[in-house]
XYZ file of C-alpha atoms in Angstrom:
317
model
C -23.108 -4.441 17.232
C -24.483 -6.533 14.397
C -21.801 -8.226 11.559
C -22.450 -7.392 8.369
C -20.492 -8.902 6.208
C -19.124 -7.651 2.390
C -18.860 -10.569 0.604
C -15.936 -9.442 -3.155
C -15.962 -11.209 -5.587
C -19.297 -13.265 -4.415
C -20.132 -15.085 -7.900
C -17.330 -17.201 -7.936
C -16.185 -20.287 -7.300
C -16.195 -20.357 -2.994
C -17.539 -16.576 -2.716
C -20.508 -18.190 -4.624
C -21.449 -20.802 -2.029
C -19.652 -18.936 0.715
C -22.963 -16.184 0.193
C -25.556 -18.298 0.252
C -23.925 -19.728 3.688
C -23.570 -16.236 5.215
C -27.157 -15.641 4.448
C -28.582 -18.629 6.114
C -26.227 -17.796 9.432
C -26.596 -13.876 9.741
C -29.667 -13.180 7.042
C -30.237 -11.561 3.724
C -30.112 -7.660 4.738
C -27.036 -8.149 6.336
C -24.473 -10.019 4.067
C -23.666 -7.677 0.368
C -22.776 -9.585 -2.388
C -20.791 -7.989 -5.025
C -18.970 -8.704 -8.272
C -17.337 -6.631 -11.219
C -19.920 -7.770 -12.764
C -24.116 -8.423 -12.445
C -25.351 -11.695 -13.030
C -28.524 -13.585 -13.535
C -27.149 -15.961 -10.766
C -29.152 -16.941 -7.175
C -26.097 -14.919 -5.558
C -27.580 -11.634 -7.358
C -31.618 -12.385 -7.243
C -31.383 -13.605 -3.835
C -30.258 -10.902 -1.958
C -28.513 -7.673 -1.635
C -25.931 -7.078 -4.615
C -23.472 -4.819 -5.757
C -21.204 -4.121 -8.866
C -17.760 -3.110 -8.032
C -14.472 -2.849 -9.602
C -12.051 -5.039 -6.147
C -9.392 -2.549 -7.874
C -11.423 0.220 -7.296
C -11.007 1.504 -3.656
C -13.835 4.488 -3.638
C -15.647 1.879 -4.836
C -14.864 -0.088 -2.082
C -14.938 2.623 1.078
C -18.239 3.776 -0.806
C -20.337 -0.062 0.057
C -18.777 -0.608 3.564
C -19.999 3.537 4.423
C -24.073 2.921 3.055
C -23.737 -0.438 4.860
C -22.242 -0.082 7.761
C -19.686 -2.889 6.983
C -17.839 -4.908 9.329
C -16.286 -7.517 7.678
C -15.244 -7.828 4.154
C -14.828 -11.129 2.884
C -12.397 -10.598 0.017
C -12.355 -13.597 -1.908
C -11.823 -11.733 -6.549
C -8.704 -13.336 -7.533
C -7.450 -14.584 -10.752
C -6.436 -17.808 -10.088
C -2.917 -19.862 -11.254
C -3.504 -21.097 -14.428
C -6.002 -18.170 -16.076
C -3.291 -15.592 -13.791
C 0.073 -17.604 -16.650
C -1.821 -15.680 -19.122
C -1.412 -12.544 -18.068
C 1.167 -12.339 -14.748
C 0.989 -8.256 -15.466
C -3.149 -7.991 -14.255
C -2.991 -10.935 -11.757
C -0.610 -9.569 -9.819
C -2.624 -5.809 -10.285
C -5.679 -8.076 -9.267
C -4.591 -10.132 -6.353
C -2.531 -7.219 -4.437
C -3.721 -4.241 -5.029
C -7.545 -4.920 -3.957
C -6.000 -6.754 -0.718
C -4.013 -3.261 -0.231
C -7.352 -1.493 -0.566
C -9.667 -3.438 2.525
C -6.305 -4.136 4.622
C -6.109 -0.462 4.945
C -9.649 0.242 4.960
C -8.745 -2.000 8.150
C -6.619 1.041 9.418
C -8.394 3.418 9.053
C -10.366 1.941 11.722
C -13.369 1.669 8.407
C -14.464 -2.296 8.966
C -13.661 -4.601 12.092
C -12.342 -7.937 10.128
C -10.728 -9.004 6.573
C -10.627 -12.554 5.680
C -8.817 -13.517 2.697
C -7.740 -16.753 0.686
C -4.445 -18.049 0.365
C -3.716 -21.220 -1.364
C -1.061 -24.725 -1.418
C -0.096 -22.277 -4.429
C 2.265 -20.227 -1.773
C 4.813 -23.816 -1.882
C 7.119 -24.766 -4.756
C 9.506 -27.193 -6.083
C 11.799 -27.192 -3.104
C 8.446 -27.339 -0.929
C 8.646 -30.815 1.075
C 6.077 -32.391 -1.064
C 4.718 -34.913 1.612
C 3.023 -33.241 5.293
C 3.790 -29.915 4.097
C 4.203 -28.255 7.550
C 3.068 -24.683 8.521
C 6.657 -23.277 8.302
C 7.777 -24.352 5.934
C 10.601 -23.482 2.327
C 8.142 -21.797 -0.049
C 9.832 -19.966 -2.965
C 6.227 -20.407 -5.589
C 6.814 -20.343 -8.890
C 3.832 -19.800 -10.844
C 2.045 -15.638 -10.543
C -1.435 -16.697 -8.555
C 1.376 -18.511 -5.448
C 3.689 -15.263 -6.536
C 0.420 -13.171 -5.408
C -0.745 -15.618 -2.687
C 2.948 -14.823 -0.387
C 3.514 -11.618 -1.039
C -0.628 -11.125 0.303
C 0.194 -13.189 3.656
C 3.633 -10.887 4.564
C 0.968 -8.343 3.867
C -1.737 -9.436 6.325
C 0.973 -10.224 9.136
C 3.047 -6.902 8.840
C -0.823 -5.102 8.775
C -1.840 -7.411 11.706
C 1.082 -6.530 13.821
C 1.786 -2.925 12.983
C -1.722 -1.487 12.744
C -3.386 -4.283 14.761
C -5.604 -5.248 11.519
C -8.126 -8.024 11.961
C -7.616 -10.412 9.283
C -7.576 -14.394 9.088
C -6.210 -16.632 6.096
C -6.269 -20.168 5.372
C -4.776 -21.867 2.422
C -7.376 -23.761 0.371
C -5.786 -27.091 -1.164
C -7.656 -27.908 -4.208
C -11.498 -27.352 -3.990
C -13.944 -29.583 -5.150
C -18.058 -28.538 -5.612
C -21.444 -29.174 -7.973
C -22.878 -25.798 -7.538
C -19.930 -24.268 -10.250
C -18.248 -24.751 -13.192
C -14.966 -25.877 -13.745
C -12.748 -21.632 -13.382
C -9.873 -21.760 -14.906
C -7.246 -23.025 -11.386
C -4.831 -26.757 -11.594
C -7.096 -28.764 -9.202
C -9.999 -28.603 -11.417
C -10.342 -31.680 -13.819
C -11.597 -33.080 -10.069
C -14.318 -31.173 -10.714
C -15.061 -31.515 -14.386
C -14.472 -35.041 -13.627
C -17.320 -36.020 -11.975
C -19.552 -33.821 -14.459
C -17.999 -35.627 -17.301
C -18.673 -39.039 -16.026
C -22.390 -37.922 -15.897
C -22.461 -36.385 -19.165
C -20.053 -38.846 -21.336
C -18.737 -41.855 -18.900
C -15.503 -40.792 -19.850
C -13.060 -38.216 -19.403
C -9.394 -36.982 -20.482
C -7.815 -35.541 -17.181
C -5.116 -32.858 -18.026
C -2.349 -34.218 -15.501
C -1.112 -37.812 -15.323
C -2.875 -40.222 -13.317
C -0.418 -40.296 -10.525
C -0.368 -36.588 -9.355
C -1.348 -36.420 -6.022
C -2.521 -33.243 -4.975
C -4.329 -31.940 -1.749
C -8.433 -31.568 -2.173
C -11.114 -30.104 -0.283
C -14.855 -30.356 -0.582
C -16.344 -26.960 -0.815
C -19.126 -27.428 1.694
C -15.545 -28.214 4.367
C -14.198 -24.969 2.686
C -17.292 -23.087 3.372
C -17.043 -24.370 7.088
C -13.374 -23.426 7.090
C -13.901 -20.227 6.600
C -16.605 -19.430 8.510
C -15.160 -20.716 11.915
C -12.265 -18.563 11.460
C -14.065 -15.602 11.378
C -16.059 -16.963 13.592
C -13.251 -17.497 16.536
C -12.147 -15.641 19.157
C -9.301 -12.911 18.583
C -6.897 -14.944 20.453
C -7.648 -18.363 19.277
C -6.685 -16.561 15.377
C -2.243 -17.356 16.113
C -1.451 -17.048 12.892
C -2.067 -13.657 10.265
C -0.035 -14.918 7.542
C -2.140 -17.338 6.692
C -3.987 -21.298 8.089
C -2.615 -25.081 6.052
C -5.832 -26.257 5.674
C -6.518 -29.918 4.525
C -8.681 -32.399 4.286
C -7.493 -35.916 2.006
C -5.090 -35.363 -1.288
C -5.656 -38.762 -4.496
C -4.532 -38.491 -7.171
C -6.548 -38.332 -10.926
C -6.057 -42.597 -10.930
C -7.422 -42.623 -7.508
C -10.221 -40.190 -8.040
C -11.875 -42.255 -11.207
C -10.994 -45.655 -9.198
C -13.610 -43.883 -6.505
C -16.091 -42.856 -9.466
C -15.859 -46.782 -10.360
C -17.825 -47.846 -8.061
C -20.788 -45.823 -8.748
C -20.162 -46.412 -12.475
C -18.011 -49.356 -13.629
C -17.441 -48.330 -17.215
C -16.714 -44.786 -16.633
C -12.472 -44.115 -18.600
C -10.069 -41.555 -18.102
C -6.757 -40.833 -20.862
C -4.419 -38.906 -19.394
C -3.540 -35.738 -21.760
C -0.767 -33.776 -19.549
C -0.366 -30.061 -20.351
C 0.062 -26.856 -19.074
C -1.042 -27.094 -15.860
C 1.134 -30.712 -14.956
C 4.560 -28.290 -15.034
C 2.455 -26.230 -12.119
C 1.311 -29.170 -9.714
C 4.051 -30.967 -9.652
C 5.027 -27.352 -8.230
C 2.707 -28.014 -5.296
C 2.378 -30.191 -1.943
C 0.786 -34.078 -2.443
C -0.409 -33.022 1.160
C -1.140 -30.276 3.307
C -0.139 -30.678 7.773
C -3.223 -28.825 9.237
C -2.597 -29.208 12.677
C -2.062 -25.831 13.825
C -5.343 -25.209 12.387
C -6.554 -28.125 14.198
C -5.066 -27.359 17.782
C -5.920 -23.435 17.142
C -10.099 -23.492 16.004
C -10.872 -26.597 16.219
C -10.853 -26.975 11.722
C -12.201 -30.540 11.251
C -13.101 -31.535 7.655
C -16.062 -33.197 7.231
C -15.726 -35.575 3.823
C -13.188 -38.038 2.357
C -13.305 -38.796 -0.916
C -15.310 -41.759 -0.665
C -18.209 -39.448 0.815
C -17.648 -36.485 -1.298
C -17.773 -39.007 -4.695
C -21.811 -39.967 -3.497
C -22.442 -35.981 -2.186
C -21.066 -35.189 -5.729
C -22.741 -37.384 -7.808
C -26.357 -37.454 -5.243
C -25.980 -33.036 -6.370
C -25.026 -33.301 -9.951
C -28.092 -35.753 -10.822
C -30.622 -33.517 -8.833
C -29.534 -30.248 -10.729
C -29.412 -32.284 -13.891
C -33.436 -33.217 -13.327
C -34.421 -29.625 -12.411
């Protein structure tokens, strides 16, 4: 049976690159991108695109039937910093969109779901260093609360109804191709842009705030890998810890200075500092490495080189 994919939230930071990679792997006709609005970008212009509201069950069901969808990637969500400004809507979007796809899978309308979780499920009482797969989870943000709750529902639907739902807890994600999108880790995207455009940067996190991070190429690789894994290999149905590297604003600045010695950074922590302080500094992802052979390709040095190469190339077009 042909794999037919629907991506909900295809125009977001992760969705953009995930859609492009899935089209590359499965063919344009087998990957349907969708989002709340139609933008003038490659995702919309280079393949099948549908406008869909992630909160509208009937719209999603219609697309699944229209295109004979087998796999749904639910990427629509309100991120950490943005969610704090609109808690009720964040809860509504992050939870009910998940229920819609879980219920469609329960009704046997789709075969497989990918739903992303996040390190935001952890909280200030979680061990910060080498955070285990199974540990204390008392999230202190709306985003984290919704993601932790979502993990419990995914696990429940798998055990109760046999729904094949797969999930990974993304660390902070760094990409050259999309603008920062309101997340607490987005300083690590903005810093590269401003290193090139201004030669200086003001960080909204303090210099020694260590957080788990990942280059977007690795995140996309992990997402597709877990969906391709044999069903029996995916043993955790809440969400897998995922890791690549951890660093501080001071350390990323030092990596940038190797390319641009005159680059300067100052620090003006804002409300996002409190969010970052509640998250892990490093992650133990040994279950993902063992169960479905996860392995990252990028560290801080190789990511920094790649980011500048890609941004310079993009800016020269």
